[in-house]
CSV table of C-alpha atoms in Angstrom, one decimal:
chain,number,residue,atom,x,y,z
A,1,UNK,CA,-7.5,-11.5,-26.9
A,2,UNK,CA,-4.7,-13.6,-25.9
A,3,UNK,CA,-1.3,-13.7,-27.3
A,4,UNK,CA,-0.2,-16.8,-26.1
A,5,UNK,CA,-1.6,-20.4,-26.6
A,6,UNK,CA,0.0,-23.2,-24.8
A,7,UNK,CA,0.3,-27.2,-24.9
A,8,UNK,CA,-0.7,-29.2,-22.9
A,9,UNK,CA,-3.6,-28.0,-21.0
A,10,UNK,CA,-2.9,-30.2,-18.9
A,11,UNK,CA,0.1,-33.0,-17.8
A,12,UNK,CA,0.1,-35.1,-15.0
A,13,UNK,CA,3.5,-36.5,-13.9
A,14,UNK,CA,5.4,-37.8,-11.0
A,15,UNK,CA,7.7,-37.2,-9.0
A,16,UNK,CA,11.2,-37.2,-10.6
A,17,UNK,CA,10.0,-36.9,-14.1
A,18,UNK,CA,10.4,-33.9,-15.8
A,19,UNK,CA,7.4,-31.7,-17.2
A,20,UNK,CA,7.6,-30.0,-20.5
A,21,UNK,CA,5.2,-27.2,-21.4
A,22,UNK,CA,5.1,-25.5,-25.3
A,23,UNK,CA,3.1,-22.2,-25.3
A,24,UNK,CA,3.1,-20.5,-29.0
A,25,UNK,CA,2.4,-16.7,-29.7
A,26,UNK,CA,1.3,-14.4,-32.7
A,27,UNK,CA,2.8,-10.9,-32.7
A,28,UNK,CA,6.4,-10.0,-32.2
A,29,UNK,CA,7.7,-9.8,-28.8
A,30,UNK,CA,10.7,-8.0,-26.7
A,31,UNK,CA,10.5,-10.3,-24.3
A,32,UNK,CA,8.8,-14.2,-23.4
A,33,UNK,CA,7.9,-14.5,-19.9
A,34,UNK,CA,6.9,-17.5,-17.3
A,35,UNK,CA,5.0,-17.7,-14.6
A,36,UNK,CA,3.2,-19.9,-11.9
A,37,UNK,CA,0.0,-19.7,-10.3
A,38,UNK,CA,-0.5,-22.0,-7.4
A,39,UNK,CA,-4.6,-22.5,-6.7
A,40,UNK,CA,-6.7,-19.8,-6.2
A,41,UNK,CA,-3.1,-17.3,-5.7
A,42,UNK,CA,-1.2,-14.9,-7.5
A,43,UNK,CA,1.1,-15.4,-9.8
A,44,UNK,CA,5.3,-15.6,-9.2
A,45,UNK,CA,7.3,-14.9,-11.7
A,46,UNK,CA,10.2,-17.8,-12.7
A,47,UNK,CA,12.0,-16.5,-15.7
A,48,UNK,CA,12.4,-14.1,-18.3
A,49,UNK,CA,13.7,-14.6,-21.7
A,50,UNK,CA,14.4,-11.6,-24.0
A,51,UNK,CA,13.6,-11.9,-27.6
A,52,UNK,CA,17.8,-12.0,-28.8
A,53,UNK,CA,18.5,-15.0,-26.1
A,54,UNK,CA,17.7,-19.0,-27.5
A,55,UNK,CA,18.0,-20.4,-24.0
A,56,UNK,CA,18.0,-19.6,-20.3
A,57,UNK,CA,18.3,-21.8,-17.2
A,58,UNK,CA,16.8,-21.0,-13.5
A,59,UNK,CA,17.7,-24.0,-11.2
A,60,UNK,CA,15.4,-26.8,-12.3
A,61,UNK,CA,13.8,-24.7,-14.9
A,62,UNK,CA,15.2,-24.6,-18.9
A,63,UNK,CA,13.0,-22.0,-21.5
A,64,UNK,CA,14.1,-22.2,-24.9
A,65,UNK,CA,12.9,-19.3,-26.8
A,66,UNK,CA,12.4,-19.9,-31.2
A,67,UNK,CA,11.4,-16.4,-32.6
A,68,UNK,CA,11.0,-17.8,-36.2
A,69,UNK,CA,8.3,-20.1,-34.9
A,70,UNK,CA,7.2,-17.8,-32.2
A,71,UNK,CA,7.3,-20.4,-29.9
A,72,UNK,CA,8.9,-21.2,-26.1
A,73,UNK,CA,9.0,-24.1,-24.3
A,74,UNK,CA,9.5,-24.9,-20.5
A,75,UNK,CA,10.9,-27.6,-19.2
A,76,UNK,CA,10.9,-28.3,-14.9
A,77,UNK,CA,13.8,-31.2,-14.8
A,78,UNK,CA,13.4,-33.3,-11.6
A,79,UNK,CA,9.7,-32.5,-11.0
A,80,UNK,CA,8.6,-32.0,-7.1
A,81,UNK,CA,5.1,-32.8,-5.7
A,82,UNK,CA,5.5,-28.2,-4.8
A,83,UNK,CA,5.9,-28.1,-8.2
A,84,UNK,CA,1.9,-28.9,-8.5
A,85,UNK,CA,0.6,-25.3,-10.3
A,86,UNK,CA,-0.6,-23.7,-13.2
A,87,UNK,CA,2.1,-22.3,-15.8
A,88,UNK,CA,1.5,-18.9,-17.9
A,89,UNK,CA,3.6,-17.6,-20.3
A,90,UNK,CA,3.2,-13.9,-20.8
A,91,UNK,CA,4.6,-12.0,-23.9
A,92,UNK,CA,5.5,-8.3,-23.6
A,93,UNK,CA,6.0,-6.1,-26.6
A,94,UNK,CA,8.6,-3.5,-24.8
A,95,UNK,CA,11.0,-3.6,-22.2
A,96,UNK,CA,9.4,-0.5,-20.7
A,97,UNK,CA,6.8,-1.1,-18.2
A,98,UNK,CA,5.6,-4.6,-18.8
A,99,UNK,CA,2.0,-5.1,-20.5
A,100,UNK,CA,2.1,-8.6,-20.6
A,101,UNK,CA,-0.6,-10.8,-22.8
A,102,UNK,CA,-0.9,-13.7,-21.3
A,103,UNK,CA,-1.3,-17.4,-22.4
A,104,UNK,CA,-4.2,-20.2,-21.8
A,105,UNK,CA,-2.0,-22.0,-19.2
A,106,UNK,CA,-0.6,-25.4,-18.6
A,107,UNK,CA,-1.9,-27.0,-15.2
A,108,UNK,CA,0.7,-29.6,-13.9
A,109,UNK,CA,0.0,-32.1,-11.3
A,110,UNK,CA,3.1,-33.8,-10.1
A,111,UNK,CA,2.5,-37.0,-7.6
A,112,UNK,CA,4.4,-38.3,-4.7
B,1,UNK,CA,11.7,-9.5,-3.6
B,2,UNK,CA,9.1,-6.8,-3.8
B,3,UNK,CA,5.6,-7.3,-2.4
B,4,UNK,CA,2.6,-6.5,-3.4
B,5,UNK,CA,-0.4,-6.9,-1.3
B,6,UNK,CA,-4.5,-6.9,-2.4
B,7,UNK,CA,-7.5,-6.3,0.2
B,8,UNK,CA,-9.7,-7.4,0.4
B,9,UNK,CA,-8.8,-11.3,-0.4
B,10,UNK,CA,-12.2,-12.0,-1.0
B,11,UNK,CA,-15.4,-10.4,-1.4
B,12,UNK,CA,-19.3,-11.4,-1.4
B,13,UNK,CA,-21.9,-8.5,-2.3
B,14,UNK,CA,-25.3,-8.2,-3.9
B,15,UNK,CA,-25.9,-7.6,-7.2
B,16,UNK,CA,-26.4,-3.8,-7.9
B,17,UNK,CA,-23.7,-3.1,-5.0
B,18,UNK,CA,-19.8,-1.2,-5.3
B,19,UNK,CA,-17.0,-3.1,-4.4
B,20,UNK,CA,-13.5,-0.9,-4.1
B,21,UNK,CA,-10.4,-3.4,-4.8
B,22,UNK,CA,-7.0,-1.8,-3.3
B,23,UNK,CA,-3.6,-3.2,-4.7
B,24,UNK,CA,-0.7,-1.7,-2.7
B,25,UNK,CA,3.4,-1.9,-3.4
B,26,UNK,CA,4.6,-2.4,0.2
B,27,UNK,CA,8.3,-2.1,-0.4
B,28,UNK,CA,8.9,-0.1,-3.9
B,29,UNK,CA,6.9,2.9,-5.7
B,30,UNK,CA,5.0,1.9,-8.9
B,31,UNK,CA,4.0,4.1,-11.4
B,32,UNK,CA,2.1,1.5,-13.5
B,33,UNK,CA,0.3,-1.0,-12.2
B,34,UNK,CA,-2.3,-3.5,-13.6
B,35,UNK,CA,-5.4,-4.9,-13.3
B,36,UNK,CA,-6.1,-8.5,-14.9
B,37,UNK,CA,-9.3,-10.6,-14.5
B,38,UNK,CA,-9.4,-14.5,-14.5
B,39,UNK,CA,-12.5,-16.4,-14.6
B,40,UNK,CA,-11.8,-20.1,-13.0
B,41,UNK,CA,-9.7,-22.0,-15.3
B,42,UNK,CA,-8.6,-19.5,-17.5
B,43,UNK,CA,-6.0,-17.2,-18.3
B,44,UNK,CA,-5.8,-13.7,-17.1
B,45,UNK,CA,-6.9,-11.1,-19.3
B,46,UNK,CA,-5.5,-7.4,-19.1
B,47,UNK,CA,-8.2,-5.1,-18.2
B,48,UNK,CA,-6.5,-1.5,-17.7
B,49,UNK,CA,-3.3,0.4,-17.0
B,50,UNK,CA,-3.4,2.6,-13.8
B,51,UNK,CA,-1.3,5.2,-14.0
B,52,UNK,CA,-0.3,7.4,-11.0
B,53,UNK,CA,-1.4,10.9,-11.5
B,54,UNK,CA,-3.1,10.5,-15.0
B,55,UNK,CA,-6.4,8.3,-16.1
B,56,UNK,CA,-6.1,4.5,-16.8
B,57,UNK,CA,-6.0,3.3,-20.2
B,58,UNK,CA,-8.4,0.6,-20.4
B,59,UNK,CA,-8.0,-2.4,-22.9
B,60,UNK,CA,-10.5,-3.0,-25.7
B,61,UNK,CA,-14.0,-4.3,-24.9
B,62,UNK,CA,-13.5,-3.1,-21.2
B,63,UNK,CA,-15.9,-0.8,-19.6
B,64,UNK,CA,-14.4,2.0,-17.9
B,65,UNK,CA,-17.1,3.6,-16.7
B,66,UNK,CA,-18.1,-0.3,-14.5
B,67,UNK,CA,-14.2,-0.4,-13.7
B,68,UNK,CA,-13.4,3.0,-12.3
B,69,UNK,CA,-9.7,3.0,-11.4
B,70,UNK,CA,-7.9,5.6,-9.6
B,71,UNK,CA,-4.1,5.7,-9.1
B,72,UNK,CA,-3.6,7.9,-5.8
B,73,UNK,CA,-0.6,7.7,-5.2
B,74,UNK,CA,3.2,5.4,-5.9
B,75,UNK,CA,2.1,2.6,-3.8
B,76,UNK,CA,-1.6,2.3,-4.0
B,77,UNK,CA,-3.9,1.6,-7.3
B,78,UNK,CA,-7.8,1.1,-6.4
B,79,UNK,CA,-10.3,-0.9,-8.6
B,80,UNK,CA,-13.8,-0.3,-8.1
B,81,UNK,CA,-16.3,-2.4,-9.7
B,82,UNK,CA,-19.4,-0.3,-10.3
B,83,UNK,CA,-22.9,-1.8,-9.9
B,84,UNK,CA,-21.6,-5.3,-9.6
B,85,UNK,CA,-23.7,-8.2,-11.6
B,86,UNK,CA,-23.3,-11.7,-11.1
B,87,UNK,CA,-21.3,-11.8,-14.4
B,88,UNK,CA,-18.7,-9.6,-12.7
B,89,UNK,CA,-17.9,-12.7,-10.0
B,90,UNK,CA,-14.2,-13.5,-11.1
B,91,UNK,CA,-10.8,-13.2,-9.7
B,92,UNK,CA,-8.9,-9.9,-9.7
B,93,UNK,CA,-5.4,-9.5,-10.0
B,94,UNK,CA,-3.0,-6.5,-9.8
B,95,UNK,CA,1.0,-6.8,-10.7
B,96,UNK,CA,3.3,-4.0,-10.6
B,97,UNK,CA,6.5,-4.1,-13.4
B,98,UNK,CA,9.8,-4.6,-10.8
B,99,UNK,CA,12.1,-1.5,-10.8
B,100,UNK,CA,15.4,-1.2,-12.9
B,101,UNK,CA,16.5,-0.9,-16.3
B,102,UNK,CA,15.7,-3.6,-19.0
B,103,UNK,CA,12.8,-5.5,-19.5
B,104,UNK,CA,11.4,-7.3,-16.2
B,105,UNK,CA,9.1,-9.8,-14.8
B,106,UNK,CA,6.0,-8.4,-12.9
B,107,UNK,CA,5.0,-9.1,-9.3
B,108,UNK,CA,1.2,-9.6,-8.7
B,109,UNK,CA,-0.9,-9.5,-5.8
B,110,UNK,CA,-2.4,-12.1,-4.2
B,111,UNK,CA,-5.6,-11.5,-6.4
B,112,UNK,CA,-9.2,-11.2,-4.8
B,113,UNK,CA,-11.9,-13.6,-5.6
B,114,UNK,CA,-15.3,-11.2,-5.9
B,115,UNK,CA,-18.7,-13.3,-5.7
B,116,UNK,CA,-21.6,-11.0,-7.0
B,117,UNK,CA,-24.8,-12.8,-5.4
């Protein structure tokens, strides 16, 4: 089953504008983690936030983390046209070797 | 960063046919690996745990007897879909947890798209 679910399913911006991306979970969590899938690719991890931090930054990229809600948020500031992907959050349960459950996804178009 | 590679990229066999998957650490040893499935826009799902030296532990609802995977050795996990159906077409992902202490991201393979005719 998945852990995570995530809004919107889908955004469509442009260029400059920033995207932001809300994915939700159910069970308790050492850590909330984000990822990006370009078409048809793996996946690349952009950030990790641990389940004691509120807010992490990563160049363009800002996750807030609410455990009381069990929610995260990501926000890409300054969108780029490369930005174009899917976006997964993945929660994980320990800090030992990573068994990650894995959202629905947020696919963001960004346009020249 | 560390790489982890995936061969083949893409597959096409009949129904009823064995398809091995390999998912290889190039650059680091990994004693856990895993083995997601995503079916086209969807999420990935977490089918096993390959452990090196011991049996996978396979998540709930996954067959492990159609997904036989064997953990040879620190850099190479195999997945072998068993008597492949046309239901079995989806994309295949491995990720490996990165090394150090604390919690960590994962770094995946470049997945493998199996088509089951």
């Amino acid at each position: 089953s998945q852990q995570g679910e995530e809004d919107p399913q889908a955004l469509s911006i442009q260029e400059g504008e920033n995207a932001t991306m809300n994915c939700s979970y159910k069970t308790s969590i050492n850590n909330l983690q984000w990822y990006r899938q370009n078409s048809g690719r793996g996946l690349v991890h952009l950030i990790l936030i641990r389940s004691n931090e509120r807010e992490k930054h990563s160049g363009r990229l800002r996750v807030t983390l609410d455990t009381s809600k069990k929610s995260s948020s990501l926000l890409i500031t300054a969108s780029r046209a490369a930005d174009t992907a899917s976006y997964f959050c993945a929660t994980a349960k320990t800090d030992s070797w990573g068994k990650l459950q894995f959202g629905a996804g947020t696919q963001v178009v960004v346009t020249p | 960063g560390a790489v982890v590679s995936q061969h083949p990229s893409r597959v096409i066999c009949k129904s009823g046919t064995s398809v091995k998957i390999e998912c290889r650490s190039l650059d680091f040893q990994a004693t856990t690996m895993f083995w997601y499935r995503q079916f086209p826009k969807q999420s990935l799902m977490l089918m096993a745990t390959s452990n090196e030296g011991s049996k996978a532990t396979y998540e709930q609802g996954v067959e492990k007897d159609k997904f036989l995977i064997n953990h040879a050795s620190l850099t190479l996990s195999t997945l072998t879909v068993t008597s492949a159906h046309p239901e079995d077409s989806s994309f295949y992902i491995c990720s490996a947890p990165g090394a150090g202490q604390g919690p960590k991201g994962q770094f995946f393979g470049p997945g493998t798209r199996l088509t089951v005719l």
